[in-house]
Structures are given as structure tokens and as C-alpha cells.
Amino acid sequence: DPKDTFVSFYHFIARYSKSQNTQPIQLDEAFELFYEGVSMYGSYWDHVLGYWKASLERPDKLMFLKYEDLVEDTVLYLKKTAEFMGYPFSSEEQQQGVPENIVQMCSFENLSGLEVNKIGKHREGQGNLEFENNIYFRKGKVGDWKNYLTTEMSQRLDQRTLQKLSGSGLSL
């Protein structure tokens, strides 16, 4: 969902700015930039559409997943990903609960709670490139955008998404 993507990206930038002791961008300003496609990674919609089209052209090389689907049925999508990579779970592994154990070990709650992700640093000793690992963890919740965006912002992003994805066969 572009709304959740925007909110997550905004919080990442805000936390990074704080770690660098620089003035963080305000939510309204960040929203307008995101809406207009101005970002260090380019337009969100162009980025997503590029991968969507590549997944249609080369389905054997690129698997397109939506975060919301992954969260809804993580075990199913883990199995699909393993199969896509050419390493499907055996019947024995499935009976032993290996996929479920992997999902538990890789859960947001587990990974965000690891000591290295609470106090560790990424690119430690590399000046402005150094920041705390916890910058990568916020909430991991689908729909959290509702706590940050106004109704108008939400509607504008929905309209822009429909406009940008029109005719692609992709819906977000």
C-alpha cells in the first residue's frame, strides 16, 4: 500500500535525520514530495511498476509479492518463495513444522527484539554512513498509515495510485 510505504519511509528518514543531528523534514512536505515522485529512489509508482512489469516478462526470474499478502499468510508465501527459488520444503520438513519455525524466527517481533537490532550500529565507524540498526524497525503493521495521514492525503494517494497503475493489471 503506497500509504503505508510513505509513512514507513517518512519515519525512516526522520529517524535517520535525528541520528545525524539534522533537521527532519515535516510530514506535509514529505508527503508532497512522495506524491510528486520526488525521492532519492525516484517515483514510488514507477519503481513498483518496473518490478511488476519485469515479473510479468520474466516470471521465472522475479516473484512479485505484496507486503499485505505476505503478512496475511506468511507461511504460504514462505513456501511459495522457497519453491520459486528452487528449494521447496519436503513433506517431512512440512510435517516437522519447519516453515512455521522459520516464520517465527524471522517474525518482526523476534527480529526487532534481538540485541543487535536494539543497540547495534550499521556501518559503524564510517562517519555519516553510521546509524543505529533500530532505524530499520518501526511497527510492521498493515494500515498504520491511518494514524498519520489525513483523509485528504489518503484520497490523494488513492487517486494517484489508480492513475499511475491504470492499464497495468496491478492493484495496490
Coordinates of C-alpha atoms in Angstrom, one line a residue:
D1 CA 0.0 0.0 0.0
P2 CA 1.6 3.3 -1.0
K3 CA 0.1 4.9 2.1
D4 CA 2.0 2.5 4.4
T5 CA 5.1 2.8 2.3
F6 CA 5.1 6.6 2.6
V7 CA 4.6 6.5 6.3
S8 CA 7.3 3.9 6.8
F9 CA 9.7 5.8 4.5
Y10 CA 8.9 9.1 6.3
H11 CA 9.7 7.6 9.7
F12 CA 12.9 6.0 8.4
I13 CA 14.1 9.4 7.0
A14 CA 13.0 11.2 10.2
R15 CA 14.9 8.7 12.4
Y16 CA 17.9 8.9 10.1
S17 CA 17.9 12.7 10.3
K18 CA 17.7 12.5 14.1
S19 CA 20.7 10.1 14.2
Q20 CA 22.7 12.6 12.0
N21 CA 21.6 15.6 14.1
T22 CA 20.0 17.2 11.1
Q23 CA 16.6 18.9 10.8
P24 CA 13.9 16.3 9.9
I25 CA 11.5 17.0 7.1
Q26 CA 7.9 17.7 8.1
L27 CA 5.2 15.2 7.3
D28 CA 3.3 17.5 5.0
E29 CA 6.4 18.4 3.0
A30 CA 7.5 14.8 2.8
F31 CA 4.0 13.8 1.6
E32 CA 4.1 16.3 -1.3
L33 CA 7.5 15.1 -2.4
F34 CA 6.3 11.5 -2.3
Y35 CA 3.1 12.4 -4.1
E36 CA 5.1 14.1 -6.9
G37 CA 7.5 11.2 -7.2
V38 CA 10.5 13.1 -5.8
S39 CA 12.7 10.8 -3.8
M40 CA 16.2 9.5 -3.8
Y41 CA 14.8 6.3 -5.3
G42 CA 12.5 8.0 -7.8
S43 CA 8.8 7.8 -8.1
Y44 CA 7.3 5.0 -5.9
W45 CA 4.8 4.1 -8.6
D46 CA 7.5 3.9 -11.3
H47 CA 9.6 1.7 -9.0
V48 CA 6.7 -0.7 -8.3
L49 CA 5.6 -0.8 -11.9
G50 CA 9.1 -1.6 -13.1
Y51 CA 9.2 -4.6 -10.9
W52 CA 5.6 -5.6 -11.7
K53 CA 6.3 -5.5 -15.5
A54 CA 9.6 -7.4 -15.0
S55 CA 7.7 -10.1 -13.1
L56 CA 5.3 -10.4 -15.9
E57 CA 8.0 -10.6 -18.5
R58 CA 10.3 -12.9 -16.6
P59 CA 8.1 -14.8 -14.1
D60 CA 10.9 -17.4 -13.7
K61 CA 13.3 -14.7 -12.5
L62 CA 11.2 -12.3 -10.5
M63 CA 8.5 -13.0 -8.0
F64 CA 6.2 -10.1 -7.2
L65 CA 4.8 -10.1 -3.6
K66 CA 2.7 -7.6 -1.8
Y67 CA 3.5 -7.0 1.9
E68 CA -0.1 -7.1 2.8
D69 CA -0.4 -10.6 1.3
L70 CA 2.8 -11.8 3.0
V71 CA 1.6 -10.6 6.4
E72 CA -1.9 -12.2 5.9
D73 CA -0.4 -15.7 5.2
T74 CA 3.3 -15.7 5.9
V75 CA 3.7 -19.5 5.9
L76 CA 2.0 -19.8 2.5
Y77 CA 4.2 -17.1 0.9
L78 CA 7.4 -18.6 2.5
K79 CA 6.5 -21.9 0.9
K80 CA 5.9 -20.1 -2.5
T81 CA 9.1 -18.3 -2.2
A82 CA 11.1 -21.4 -1.4
E83 CA 9.5 -23.2 -4.3
F84 CA 10.2 -20.2 -6.6
M85 CA 13.9 -20.3 -5.6
G86 CA 14.1 -24.0 -6.4
Y87 CA 14.2 -25.2 -2.8
P88 CA 10.7 -26.3 -1.9
F89 CA 10.1 -27.7 1.6
S90 CA 9.9 -31.5 1.6
S91 CA 6.9 -33.3 3.0
E92 CA 9.0 -34.2 6.0
E93 CA 10.0 -30.6 6.7
Q94 CA 6.4 -29.5 6.4
Q95 CA 5.3 -32.2 8.8
Q96 CA 8.0 -31.1 11.3
G97 CA 6.8 -27.5 11.1
V98 CA 10.0 -26.1 9.5
P99 CA 8.1 -23.4 7.6
E100 CA 6.3 -22.3 10.7
N101 CA 9.5 -22.2 12.7
I102 CA 11.2 -20.1 10.1
V103 CA 8.3 -17.7 10.1
Q104 CA 8.6 -17.4 13.9
M105 CA 12.4 -16.9 13.9
C106 CA 12.0 -14.2 11.2
S107 CA 9.0 -12.5 12.6
F108 CA 9.0 -8.8 13.1
E109 CA 8.7 -9.3 16.8
N110 CA 11.6 -11.6 17.0
L111 CA 14.0 -9.7 14.8
S112 CA 13.2 -6.3 16.3
G113 CA 13.8 -7.8 19.7
L114 CA 17.3 -9.0 19.0
E115 CA 20.0 -7.2 21.0
V116 CA 22.0 -6.4 17.8
N117 CA 18.9 -4.7 16.4
K118 CA 18.2 -2.7 19.6
I119 CA 21.7 -1.3 20.2
G120 CA 23.9 -2.3 17.2
K121 CA 25.1 0.1 14.6
H122 CA 25.1 -0.2 10.8
R123 CA 28.4 0.9 9.1
E124 CA 29.9 1.6 12.5
G125 CA 32.9 3.9 12.4
Q126 CA 32.0 5.2 8.9
G127 CA 31.0 8.7 9.9
N128 CA 27.8 10.0 8.3
L129 CA 27.1 6.5 7.0
E130 CA 26.8 5.1 10.5
F131 CA 23.4 4.8 12.1
E132 CA 21.7 2.6 14.7
N133 CA 20.2 -0.7 13.5
N134 CA 16.9 0.0 15.2
I135 CA 16.2 2.6 12.4
Y136 CA 15.0 -0.4 10.3
F137 CA 12.3 -1.3 12.8
R138 CA 9.2 0.6 13.4
K139 CA 5.8 -1.3 13.7
G140 CA 5.5 -3.6 10.8
K141 CA 1.7 -3.1 10.9
V142 CA -0.5 -3.0 7.8
G143 CA -2.8 0.0 7.8
D144 CA -0.8 2.1 10.3
W145 CA -1.0 5.0 7.8
K146 CA -4.4 5.8 9.3
N147 CA -2.6 7.1 12.4
Y148 CA -0.6 9.7 10.3
L149 CA -2.4 10.7 7.1
T150 CA -5.4 12.9 6.8
T151 CA -8.5 11.8 4.8
E152 CA -7.4 14.2 2.1
M153 CA -3.9 12.7 1.9
S154 CA -5.3 9.2 1.8
Q155 CA -7.7 10.1 -1.0
R156 CA -5.0 11.9 -3.0
L157 CA -2.7 8.8 -2.8
D158 CA -5.5 6.5 -3.8
Q159 CA -6.3 8.7 -6.8
R160 CA -2.6 8.9 -7.8
T161 CA -2.2 5.2 -7.4
L162 CA -5.2 4.5 -9.7
Q163 CA -3.9 7.0 -12.2
K164 CA -0.3 5.6 -12.2
L165 CA -1.3 1.9 -12.3
S166 CA -4.1 2.3 -14.9
G167 CA -3.9 -0.4 -17.5
S168 CA -1.0 -2.3 -15.8
G169 CA -3.2 -5.0 -14.3
L170 CA -1.7 -4.3 -10.9
S171 CA -3.8 -3.1 -8.0
L172 CA -2.5 -2.0 -4.6

